[in-house]
Coordinates of C-alpha atoms in Angstrom, one line a residue:
X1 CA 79.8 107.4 165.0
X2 CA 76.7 105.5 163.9
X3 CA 76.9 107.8 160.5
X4 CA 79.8 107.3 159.6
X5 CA 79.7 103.3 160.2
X6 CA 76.8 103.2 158.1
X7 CA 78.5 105.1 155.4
X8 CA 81.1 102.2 156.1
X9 CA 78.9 99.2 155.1
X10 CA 77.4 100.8 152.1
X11 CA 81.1 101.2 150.7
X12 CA 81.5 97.4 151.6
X13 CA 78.3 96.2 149.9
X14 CA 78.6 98.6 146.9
X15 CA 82.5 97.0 147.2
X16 CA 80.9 93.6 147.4
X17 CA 78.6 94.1 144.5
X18 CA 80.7 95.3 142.2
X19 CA 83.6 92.6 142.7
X20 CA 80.2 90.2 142.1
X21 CA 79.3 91.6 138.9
X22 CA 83.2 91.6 137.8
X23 CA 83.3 87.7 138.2
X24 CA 80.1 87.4 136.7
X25 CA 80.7 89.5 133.7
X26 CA 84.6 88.5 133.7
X27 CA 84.6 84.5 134.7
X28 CA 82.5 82.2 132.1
X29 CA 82.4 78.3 132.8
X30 CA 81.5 75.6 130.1
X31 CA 80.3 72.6 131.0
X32 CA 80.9 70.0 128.5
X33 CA 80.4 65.9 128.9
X34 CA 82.6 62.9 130.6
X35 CA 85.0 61.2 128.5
X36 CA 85.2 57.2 128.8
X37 CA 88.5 55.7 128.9
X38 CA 90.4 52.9 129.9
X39 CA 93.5 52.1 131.6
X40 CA 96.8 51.6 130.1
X41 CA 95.6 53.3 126.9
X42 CA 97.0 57.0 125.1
X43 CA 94.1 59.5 125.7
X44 CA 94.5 63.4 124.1
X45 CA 92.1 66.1 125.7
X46 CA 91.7 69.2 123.7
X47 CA 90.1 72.2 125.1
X48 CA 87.6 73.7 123.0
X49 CA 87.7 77.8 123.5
X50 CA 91.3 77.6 122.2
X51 CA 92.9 76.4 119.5
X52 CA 96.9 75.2 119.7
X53 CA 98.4 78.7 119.3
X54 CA 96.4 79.9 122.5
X55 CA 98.4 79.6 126.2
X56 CA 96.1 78.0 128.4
X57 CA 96.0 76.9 131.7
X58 CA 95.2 73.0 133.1
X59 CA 94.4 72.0 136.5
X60 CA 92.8 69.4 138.4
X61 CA 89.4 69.9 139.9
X62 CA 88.5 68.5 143.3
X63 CA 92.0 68.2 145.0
X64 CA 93.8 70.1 147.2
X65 CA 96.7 70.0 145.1
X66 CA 95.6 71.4 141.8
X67 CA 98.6 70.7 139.9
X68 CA 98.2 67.8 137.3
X69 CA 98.8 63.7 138.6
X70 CA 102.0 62.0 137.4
X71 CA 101.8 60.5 133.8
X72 CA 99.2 64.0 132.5
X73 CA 101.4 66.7 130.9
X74 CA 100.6 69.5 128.9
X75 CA 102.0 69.6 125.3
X76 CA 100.8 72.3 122.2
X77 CA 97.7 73.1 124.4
X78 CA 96.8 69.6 125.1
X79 CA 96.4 67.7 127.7
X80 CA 98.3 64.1 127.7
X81 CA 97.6 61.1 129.0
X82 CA 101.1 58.8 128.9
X83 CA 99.0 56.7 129.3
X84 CA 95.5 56.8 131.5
X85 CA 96.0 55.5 134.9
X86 CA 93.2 54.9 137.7
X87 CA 94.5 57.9 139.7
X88 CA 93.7 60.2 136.4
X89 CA 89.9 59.6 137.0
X90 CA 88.3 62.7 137.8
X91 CA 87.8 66.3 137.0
X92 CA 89.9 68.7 135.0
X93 CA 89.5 72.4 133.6
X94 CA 91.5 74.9 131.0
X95 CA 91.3 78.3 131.5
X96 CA 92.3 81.0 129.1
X97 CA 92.0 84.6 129.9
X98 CA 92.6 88.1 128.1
X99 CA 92.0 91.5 128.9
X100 CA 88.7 91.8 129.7
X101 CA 87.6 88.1 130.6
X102 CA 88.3 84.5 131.6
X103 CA 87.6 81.6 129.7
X104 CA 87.2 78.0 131.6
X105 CA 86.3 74.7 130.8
X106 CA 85.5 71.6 132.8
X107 CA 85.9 68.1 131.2
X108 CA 85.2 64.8 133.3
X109 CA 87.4 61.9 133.0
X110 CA 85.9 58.6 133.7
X111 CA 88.7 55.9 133.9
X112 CA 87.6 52.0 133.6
X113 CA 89.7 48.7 134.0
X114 CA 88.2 47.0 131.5
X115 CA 90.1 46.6 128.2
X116 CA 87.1 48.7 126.1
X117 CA 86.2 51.8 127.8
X118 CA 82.1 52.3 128.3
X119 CA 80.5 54.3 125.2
X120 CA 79.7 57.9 125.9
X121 CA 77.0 57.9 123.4
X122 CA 74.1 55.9 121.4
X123 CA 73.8 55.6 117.8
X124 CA 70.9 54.0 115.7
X125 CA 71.1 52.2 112.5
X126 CA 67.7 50.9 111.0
X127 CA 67.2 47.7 110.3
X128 CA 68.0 46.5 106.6
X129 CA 70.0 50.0 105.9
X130 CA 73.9 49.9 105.3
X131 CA 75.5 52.3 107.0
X132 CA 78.8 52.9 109.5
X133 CA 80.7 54.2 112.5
X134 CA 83.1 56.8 112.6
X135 CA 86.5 56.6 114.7
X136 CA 85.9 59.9 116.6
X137 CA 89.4 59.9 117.7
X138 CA 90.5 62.7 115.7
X139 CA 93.2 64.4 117.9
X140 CA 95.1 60.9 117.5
X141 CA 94.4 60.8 114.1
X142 CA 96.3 64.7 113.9
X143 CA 99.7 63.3 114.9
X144 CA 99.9 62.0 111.9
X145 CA 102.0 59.0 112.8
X146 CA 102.1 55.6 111.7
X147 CA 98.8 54.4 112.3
X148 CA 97.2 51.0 112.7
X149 CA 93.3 51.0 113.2
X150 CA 90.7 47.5 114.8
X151 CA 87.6 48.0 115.8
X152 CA 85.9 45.7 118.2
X153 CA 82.2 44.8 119.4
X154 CA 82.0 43.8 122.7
X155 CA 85.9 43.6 123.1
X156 CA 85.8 41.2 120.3
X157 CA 87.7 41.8 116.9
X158 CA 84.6 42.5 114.4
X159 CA 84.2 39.9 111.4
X160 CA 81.5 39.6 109.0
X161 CA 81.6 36.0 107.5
X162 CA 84.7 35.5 109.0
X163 CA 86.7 38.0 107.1
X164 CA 87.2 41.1 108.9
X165 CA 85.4 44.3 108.4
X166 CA 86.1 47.6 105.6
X167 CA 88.0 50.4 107.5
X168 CA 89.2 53.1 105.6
X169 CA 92.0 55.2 106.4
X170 CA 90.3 58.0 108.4
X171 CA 88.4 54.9 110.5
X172 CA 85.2 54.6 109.5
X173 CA 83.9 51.2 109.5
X174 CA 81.5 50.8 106.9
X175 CA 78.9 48.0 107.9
X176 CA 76.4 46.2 105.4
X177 CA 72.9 45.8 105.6
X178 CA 72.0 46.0 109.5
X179 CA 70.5 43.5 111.7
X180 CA 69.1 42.9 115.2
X181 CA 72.4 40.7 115.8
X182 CA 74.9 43.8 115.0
X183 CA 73.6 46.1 117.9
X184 CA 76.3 46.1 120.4
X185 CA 79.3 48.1 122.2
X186 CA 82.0 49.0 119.2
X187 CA 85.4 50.1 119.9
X188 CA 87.9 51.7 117.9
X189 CA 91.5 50.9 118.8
X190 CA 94.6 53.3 117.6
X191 CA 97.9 51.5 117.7
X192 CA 100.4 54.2 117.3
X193 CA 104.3 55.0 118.0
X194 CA 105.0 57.6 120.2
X195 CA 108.2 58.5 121.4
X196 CA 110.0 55.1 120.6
X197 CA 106.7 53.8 122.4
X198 CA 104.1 52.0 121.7
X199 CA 100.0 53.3 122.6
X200 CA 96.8 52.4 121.8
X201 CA 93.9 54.8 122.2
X202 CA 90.1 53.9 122.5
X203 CA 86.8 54.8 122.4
X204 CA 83.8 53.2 121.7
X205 CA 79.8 53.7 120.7
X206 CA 77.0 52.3 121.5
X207 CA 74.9 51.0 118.7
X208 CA 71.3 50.2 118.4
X209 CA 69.0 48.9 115.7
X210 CA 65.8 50.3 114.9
X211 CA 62.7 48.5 113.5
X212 CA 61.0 51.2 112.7
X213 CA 61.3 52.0 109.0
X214 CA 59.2 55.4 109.2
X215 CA 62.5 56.8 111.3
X216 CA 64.7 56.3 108.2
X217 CA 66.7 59.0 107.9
X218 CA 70.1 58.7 107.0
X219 CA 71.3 58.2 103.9
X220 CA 74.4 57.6 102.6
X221 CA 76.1 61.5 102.0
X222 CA 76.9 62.5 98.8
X223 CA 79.4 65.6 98.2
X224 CA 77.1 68.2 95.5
X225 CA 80.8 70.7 95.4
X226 CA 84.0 70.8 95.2
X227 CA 84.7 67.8 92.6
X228 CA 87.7 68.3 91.8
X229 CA 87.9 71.3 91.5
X230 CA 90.6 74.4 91.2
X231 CA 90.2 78.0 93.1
X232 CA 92.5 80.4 91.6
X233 CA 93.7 82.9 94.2
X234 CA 96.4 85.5 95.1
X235 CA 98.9 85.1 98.0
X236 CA 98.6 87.3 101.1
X237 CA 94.5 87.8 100.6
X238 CA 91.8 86.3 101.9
X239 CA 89.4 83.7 100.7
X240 CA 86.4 81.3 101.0
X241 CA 86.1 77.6 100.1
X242 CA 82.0 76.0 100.1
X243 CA 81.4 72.3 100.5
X244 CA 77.6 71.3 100.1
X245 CA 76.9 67.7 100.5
X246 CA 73.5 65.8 100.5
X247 CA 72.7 63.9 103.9
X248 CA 69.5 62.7 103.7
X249 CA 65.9 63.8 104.9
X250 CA 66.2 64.7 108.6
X251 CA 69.3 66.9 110.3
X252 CA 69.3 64.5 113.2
X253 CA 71.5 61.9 112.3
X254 CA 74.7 62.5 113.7
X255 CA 76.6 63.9 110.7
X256 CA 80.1 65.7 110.3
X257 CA 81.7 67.9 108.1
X258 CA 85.4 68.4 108.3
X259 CA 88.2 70.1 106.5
X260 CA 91.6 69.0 105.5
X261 CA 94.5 70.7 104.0
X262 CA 96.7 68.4 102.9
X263 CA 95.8 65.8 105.0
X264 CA 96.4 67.8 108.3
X265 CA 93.5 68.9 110.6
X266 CA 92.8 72.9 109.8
X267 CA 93.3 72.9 113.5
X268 CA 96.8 73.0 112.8
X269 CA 96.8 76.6 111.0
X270 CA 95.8 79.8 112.7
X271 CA 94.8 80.7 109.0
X272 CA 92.3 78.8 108.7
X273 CA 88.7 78.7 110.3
X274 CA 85.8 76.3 109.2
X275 CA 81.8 76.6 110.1
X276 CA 79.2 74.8 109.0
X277 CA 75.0 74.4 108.9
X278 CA 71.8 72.8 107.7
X279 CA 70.3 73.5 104.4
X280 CA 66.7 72.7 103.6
X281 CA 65.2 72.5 99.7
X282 CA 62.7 70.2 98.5
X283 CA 62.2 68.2 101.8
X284 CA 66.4 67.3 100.9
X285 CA 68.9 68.2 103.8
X286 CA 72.2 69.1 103.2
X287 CA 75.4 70.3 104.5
X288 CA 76.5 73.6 104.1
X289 CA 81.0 73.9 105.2
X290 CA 82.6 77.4 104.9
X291 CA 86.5 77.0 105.1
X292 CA 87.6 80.7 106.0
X293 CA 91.1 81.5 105.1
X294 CA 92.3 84.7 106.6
X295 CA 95.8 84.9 104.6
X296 CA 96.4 82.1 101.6
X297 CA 100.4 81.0 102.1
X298 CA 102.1 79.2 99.7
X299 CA 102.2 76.1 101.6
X300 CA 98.4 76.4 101.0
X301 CA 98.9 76.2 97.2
X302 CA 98.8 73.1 94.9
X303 CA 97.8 70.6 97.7
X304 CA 94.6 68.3 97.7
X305 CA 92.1 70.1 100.6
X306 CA 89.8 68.0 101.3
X307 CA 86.0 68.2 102.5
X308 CA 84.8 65.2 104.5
X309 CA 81.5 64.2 105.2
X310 CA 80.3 61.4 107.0
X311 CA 77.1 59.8 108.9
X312 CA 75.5 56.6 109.9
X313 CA 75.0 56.1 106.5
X314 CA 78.9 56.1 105.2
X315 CA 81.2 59.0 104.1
X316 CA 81.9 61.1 100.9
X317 CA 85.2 63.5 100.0
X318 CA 85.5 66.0 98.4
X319 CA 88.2 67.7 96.8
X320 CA 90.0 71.2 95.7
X321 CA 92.9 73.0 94.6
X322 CA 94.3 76.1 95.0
X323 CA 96.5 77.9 92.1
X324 CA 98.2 80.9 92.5
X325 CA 96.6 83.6 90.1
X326 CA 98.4 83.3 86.5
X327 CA 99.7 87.3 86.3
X328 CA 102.1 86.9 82.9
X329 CA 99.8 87.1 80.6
X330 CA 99.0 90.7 82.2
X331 CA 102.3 91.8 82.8
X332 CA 103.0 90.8 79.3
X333 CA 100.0 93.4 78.1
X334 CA 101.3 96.0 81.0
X335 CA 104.9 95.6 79.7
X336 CA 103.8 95.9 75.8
X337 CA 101.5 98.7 76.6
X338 CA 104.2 100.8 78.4
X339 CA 106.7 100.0 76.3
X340 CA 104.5 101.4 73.4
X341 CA 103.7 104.6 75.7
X342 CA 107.8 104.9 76.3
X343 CA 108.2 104.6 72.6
X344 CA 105.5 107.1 71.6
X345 CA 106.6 109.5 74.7
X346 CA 110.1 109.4 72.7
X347 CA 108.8 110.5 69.6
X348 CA 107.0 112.6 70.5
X349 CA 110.0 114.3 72.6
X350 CA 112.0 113.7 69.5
X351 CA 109.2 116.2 67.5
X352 CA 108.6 118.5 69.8
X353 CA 111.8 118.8 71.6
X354 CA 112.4 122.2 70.0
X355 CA 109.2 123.4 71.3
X356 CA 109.5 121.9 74.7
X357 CA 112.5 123.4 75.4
X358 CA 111.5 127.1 74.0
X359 CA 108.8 126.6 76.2
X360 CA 110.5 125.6 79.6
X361 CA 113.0 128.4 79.1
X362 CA 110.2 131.0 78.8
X363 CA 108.2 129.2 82.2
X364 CA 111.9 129.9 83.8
X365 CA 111.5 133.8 83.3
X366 CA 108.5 133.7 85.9
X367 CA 111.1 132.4 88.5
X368 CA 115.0 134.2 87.8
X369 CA 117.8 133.3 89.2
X370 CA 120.7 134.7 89.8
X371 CA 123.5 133.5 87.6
X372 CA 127.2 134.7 87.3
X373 CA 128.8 136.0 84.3
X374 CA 130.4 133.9 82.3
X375 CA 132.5 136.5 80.7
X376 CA 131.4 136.3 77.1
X377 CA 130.4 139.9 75.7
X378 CA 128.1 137.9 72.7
X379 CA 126.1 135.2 72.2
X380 CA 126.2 134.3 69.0
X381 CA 128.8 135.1 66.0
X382 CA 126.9 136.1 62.3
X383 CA 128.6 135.9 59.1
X384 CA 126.8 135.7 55.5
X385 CA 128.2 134.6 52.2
X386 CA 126.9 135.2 48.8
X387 CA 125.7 131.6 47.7
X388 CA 124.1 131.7 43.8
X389 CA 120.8 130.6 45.4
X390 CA 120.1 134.1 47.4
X391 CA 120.8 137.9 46.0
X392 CA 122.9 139.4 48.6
X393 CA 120.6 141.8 48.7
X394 CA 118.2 139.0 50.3
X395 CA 121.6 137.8 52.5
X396 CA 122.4 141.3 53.2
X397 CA 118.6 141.8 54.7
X398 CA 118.9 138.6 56.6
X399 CA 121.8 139.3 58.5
X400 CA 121.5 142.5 58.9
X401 CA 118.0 143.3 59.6
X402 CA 116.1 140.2 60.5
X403 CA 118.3 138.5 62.4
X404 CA 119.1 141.8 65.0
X405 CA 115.5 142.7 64.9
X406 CA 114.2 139.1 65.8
X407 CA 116.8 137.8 68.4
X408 CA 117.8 141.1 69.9
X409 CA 114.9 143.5 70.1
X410 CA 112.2 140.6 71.0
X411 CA 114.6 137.9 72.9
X412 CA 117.8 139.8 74.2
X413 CA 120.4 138.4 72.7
X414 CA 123.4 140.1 71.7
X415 CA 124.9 139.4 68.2
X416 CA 128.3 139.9 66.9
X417 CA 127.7 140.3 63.1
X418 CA 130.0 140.9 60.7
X419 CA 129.7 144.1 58.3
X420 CA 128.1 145.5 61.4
X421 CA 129.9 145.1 64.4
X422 CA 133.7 144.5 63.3
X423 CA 136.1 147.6 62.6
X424 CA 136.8 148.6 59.0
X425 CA 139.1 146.8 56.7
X426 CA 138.0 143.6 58.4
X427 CA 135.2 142.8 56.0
X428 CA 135.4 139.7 52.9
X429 CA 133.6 136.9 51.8
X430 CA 133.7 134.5 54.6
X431 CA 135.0 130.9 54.4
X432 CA 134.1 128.0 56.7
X433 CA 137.7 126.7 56.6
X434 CA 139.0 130.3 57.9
X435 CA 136.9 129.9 60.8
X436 CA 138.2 130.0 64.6
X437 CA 138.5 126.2 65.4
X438 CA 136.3 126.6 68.1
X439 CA 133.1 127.6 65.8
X440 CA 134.1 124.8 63.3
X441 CA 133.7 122.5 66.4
X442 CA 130.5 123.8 67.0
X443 CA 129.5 123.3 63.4
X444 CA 130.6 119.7 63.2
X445 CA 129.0 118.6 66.3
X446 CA 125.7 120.9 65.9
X447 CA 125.7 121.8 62.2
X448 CA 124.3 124.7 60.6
X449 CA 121.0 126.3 60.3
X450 CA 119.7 126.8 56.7
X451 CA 116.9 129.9 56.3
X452 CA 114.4 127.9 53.0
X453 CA 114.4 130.0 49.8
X454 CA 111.6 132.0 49.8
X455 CA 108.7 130.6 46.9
X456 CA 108.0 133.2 44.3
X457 CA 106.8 136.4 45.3
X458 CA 107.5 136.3 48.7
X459 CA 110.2 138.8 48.5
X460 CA 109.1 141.6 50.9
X461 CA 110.7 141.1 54.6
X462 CA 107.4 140.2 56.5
X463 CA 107.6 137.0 54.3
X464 CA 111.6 136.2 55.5
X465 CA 110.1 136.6 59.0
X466 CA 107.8 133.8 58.6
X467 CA 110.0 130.9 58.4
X468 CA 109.1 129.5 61.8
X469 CA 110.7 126.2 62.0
X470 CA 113.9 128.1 61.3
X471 CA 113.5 130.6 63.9
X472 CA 112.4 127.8 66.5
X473 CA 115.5 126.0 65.8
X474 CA 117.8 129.2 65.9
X475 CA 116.0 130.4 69.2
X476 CA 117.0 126.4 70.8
X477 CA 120.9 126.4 69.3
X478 CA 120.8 129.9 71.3
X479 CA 121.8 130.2 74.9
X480 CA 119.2 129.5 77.5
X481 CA 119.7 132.8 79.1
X482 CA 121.1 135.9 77.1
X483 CA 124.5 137.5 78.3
X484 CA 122.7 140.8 78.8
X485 CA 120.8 139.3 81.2
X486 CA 123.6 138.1 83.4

């Protein structure tokens, strides 16, 4: 009993241990920092292990009902806040999970009454330096609505002179030379539609002035590549676009690089990836963005992509094209080129068609097949005249010798020649026009072979048998496959 109850608990603990090392290999947490917020205003939450193509789950830490308060929904993978109420304030986590582990991450949500939520972070601006703030409310600025953009300091609209302040379009509030008198609390206030409803989302920054002129870091960016430039690329592949910008002496002053594909966030394309670093030369610092494009669509073509950089100091864009890889000018060559190779593949069929043919039939003697008779007892029908230009003696020799020597002792075939093979009495000087109709046919649509004169003093019969291209062209006009042979 006491054995086997021992044996018992070790299978527990080793259970126990091994379920522990599951969650700890399997379960990863990310903590990540409070976001400020007020109520009555629109508020997005994105989680960051995921991108919008991802299922993920949301809950609510802390409660005993985990499911989401009233007025937070989930849409595309975010979480929604329509709009921030005091009973949002708390805790909330995404999870996402595959086969072999689970992905969480906890966000706090700190909700305030007041109309400009607290800032979640400090910048510095040194005194006598231009510079800006960013907006950082960049998952508002993806809906790509109708936008209206105010910032404030201290809750107050912010005015230099009396005239109000340069905002671009992406937010940044570009400030002149600083002063003691512009630290404060900035917010920056998103008006948008939404559903046949008006929002308006916040969030502000803390900003401080700095006297000390040896911490002078920032400088204003300036984009080194793309300037307008143009990528030429091929649809379906993959490909790389750099961005290298100058920001300043130092890597600690709150700089961002960004990419944008035709103004829309490269969040919104599963295509698209973007990474960036520090780069150090000459005591310079600059910003190195890598834009990874796993499959270039079309939609990816002939659209500015921008690359946005931006700091304490201001903000700098810059810009490039894709093309789709010209290919006519090549498939004008490829076409010429094989339409020459065609034309030069004809001739030389054309020439050597003779040969070609002669030489297939004799391959097809290495392989027989069986073929039926088709009843003919000759292959070819011989009959000479006595034309001025040849002595019959030479004609006589021709038909009578060379021919039957040459086409039936070497190839087979079986001649019916007249003088030789027809009964007596049939013999007489031969006349196309007396013909059978059927071998006038064949002489209209084939015509006739003509054996060359012989030059002078080529006379003995190893000369007639030299004639080559006449034999060639005899052998091809001659059945494929002798009737003996059948």
């Amino acid at each position: 009993m006491t054995r086997t109850m021992a044996a018992a608990d070790w299978v527990f603990l080793l259970s126990a241990l091994l379920s522990l090392a599951f969650t700890v290999e399997h379960n990863h947490r990310r903590e990540i920092d409070t976001y400020h917020v007020s109520v009555g205003h629109l508020f997005l939450l994105r989680c960051h292990i995921a991108d919008s193509h991802t299922n993920l789950t949301w809950r609510r830490v802390g409660k005993h009902n985990l499911s989401l308060p009233t007025g937070v929904e989930v849409r595309d993978g975010l979480l929604w806040f329509l709009p921030v109420q005091m009973s949002h304030h708390g805790s909330y986590t995404c999870e996402k999970s595959d086969k072999t582990r689970l992905l969480q991450m906890r966000f706090g949500v700190s909700v305030s009454s007041e109309e400009c939520p607290d800032p979640p972070e400090i910048i510095s601006i040194t005194q006598g330096v231009s510079g800006g703030l960013p907006c950082k409310q960049r998952e508002i600025f993806r809906l790509n609505n109708t936008r209206n953009i105010r910032w404030m300091k201290d809750c107050h609209p912010v005015e230099q002179q009396g005239e109000p302040i340069s905002v671009d379009k992406n937010g940044f509030m570009r400030l002149p030379v600083a002063s003691e008198r512009d630290a404060g609390k900035y917010t920056c206030l998103v008006d948008i539609s939404l559903d046949g409803r008006k929002y308006t989302a916040a969030r502000s920054i803390q900003l401080t002035i700095n006297n000390d002129l040896v911490d002078t870091v920032a400088a204003e960016p300036e984009v080194v590549f793309p300037q307008q430039e143009v990528v030429i690329v091929e649809v379906g592949t993959r490909a790389e676009l750099k961005c290298l910008a100058y920001i300043g002496f130092s890597d600690d002053n709150d700089t961002q690089m960004y990419w944008t594909v035709n103004e829309t966030y490269i969040e919104d394309h599963k295509e698209l990836y973007e990474s960036w670093k520090y780069t150090h030369n000459r005591g310079r610092v600059y910003g190195l963005s890598t834009l990874s494009i796993s499959k270039v669509l079309r939609q990816f073509l002939n659209v500015p992509i921008h690359c946005i950089i931006e700091n304490l100091a201001g903000m700098n864009v810059g810009l490039v094209w894709l093309q789709e890889a010209d290919r006519s000018a090549l498939y004008t060559t490829v076409a010429l080129g094989l339409t020459a190779f065609l034309a030069i593949l004809a001739a030389a069929f054309l020439f050597f068609k003779v040969d070609l043919v002669l030489a297939y039939r004799k391959l097809l003697r290495h392989f027989p097949k069986q073929q039926a008779p088709d009843g003919k007892l000759y292959d070819a029908y011989v009959s000479f005249l006595h034309p001025d230009t040849m002595s019959s003696d030479e004609t006589a020799s021709l038909a009578l010798q060379i021919l039957p020597e040459v086409l039936e002792k070497q190839h087979g075939y079986s001649l019916y020649i007249r003088g030789r093979d027809d009964c007596p009495g049939e013999d007489g000087p031969v006349d196309y026009s007396c013909l059978p109709e059927s071998l006038r046919y064949i002489k209209r649509k084939q015509g006739a072979l003509e054996w060359k004169k012989p030059s002078l003093g080529a006379q003995k019969l190893t000369k007639l048998r030299s004639n080559r291209n006449f034999w060639k062209n005899l052998r091809y006009q001659m059945p494929s496959v002798p009737t003996g042979k059948l």
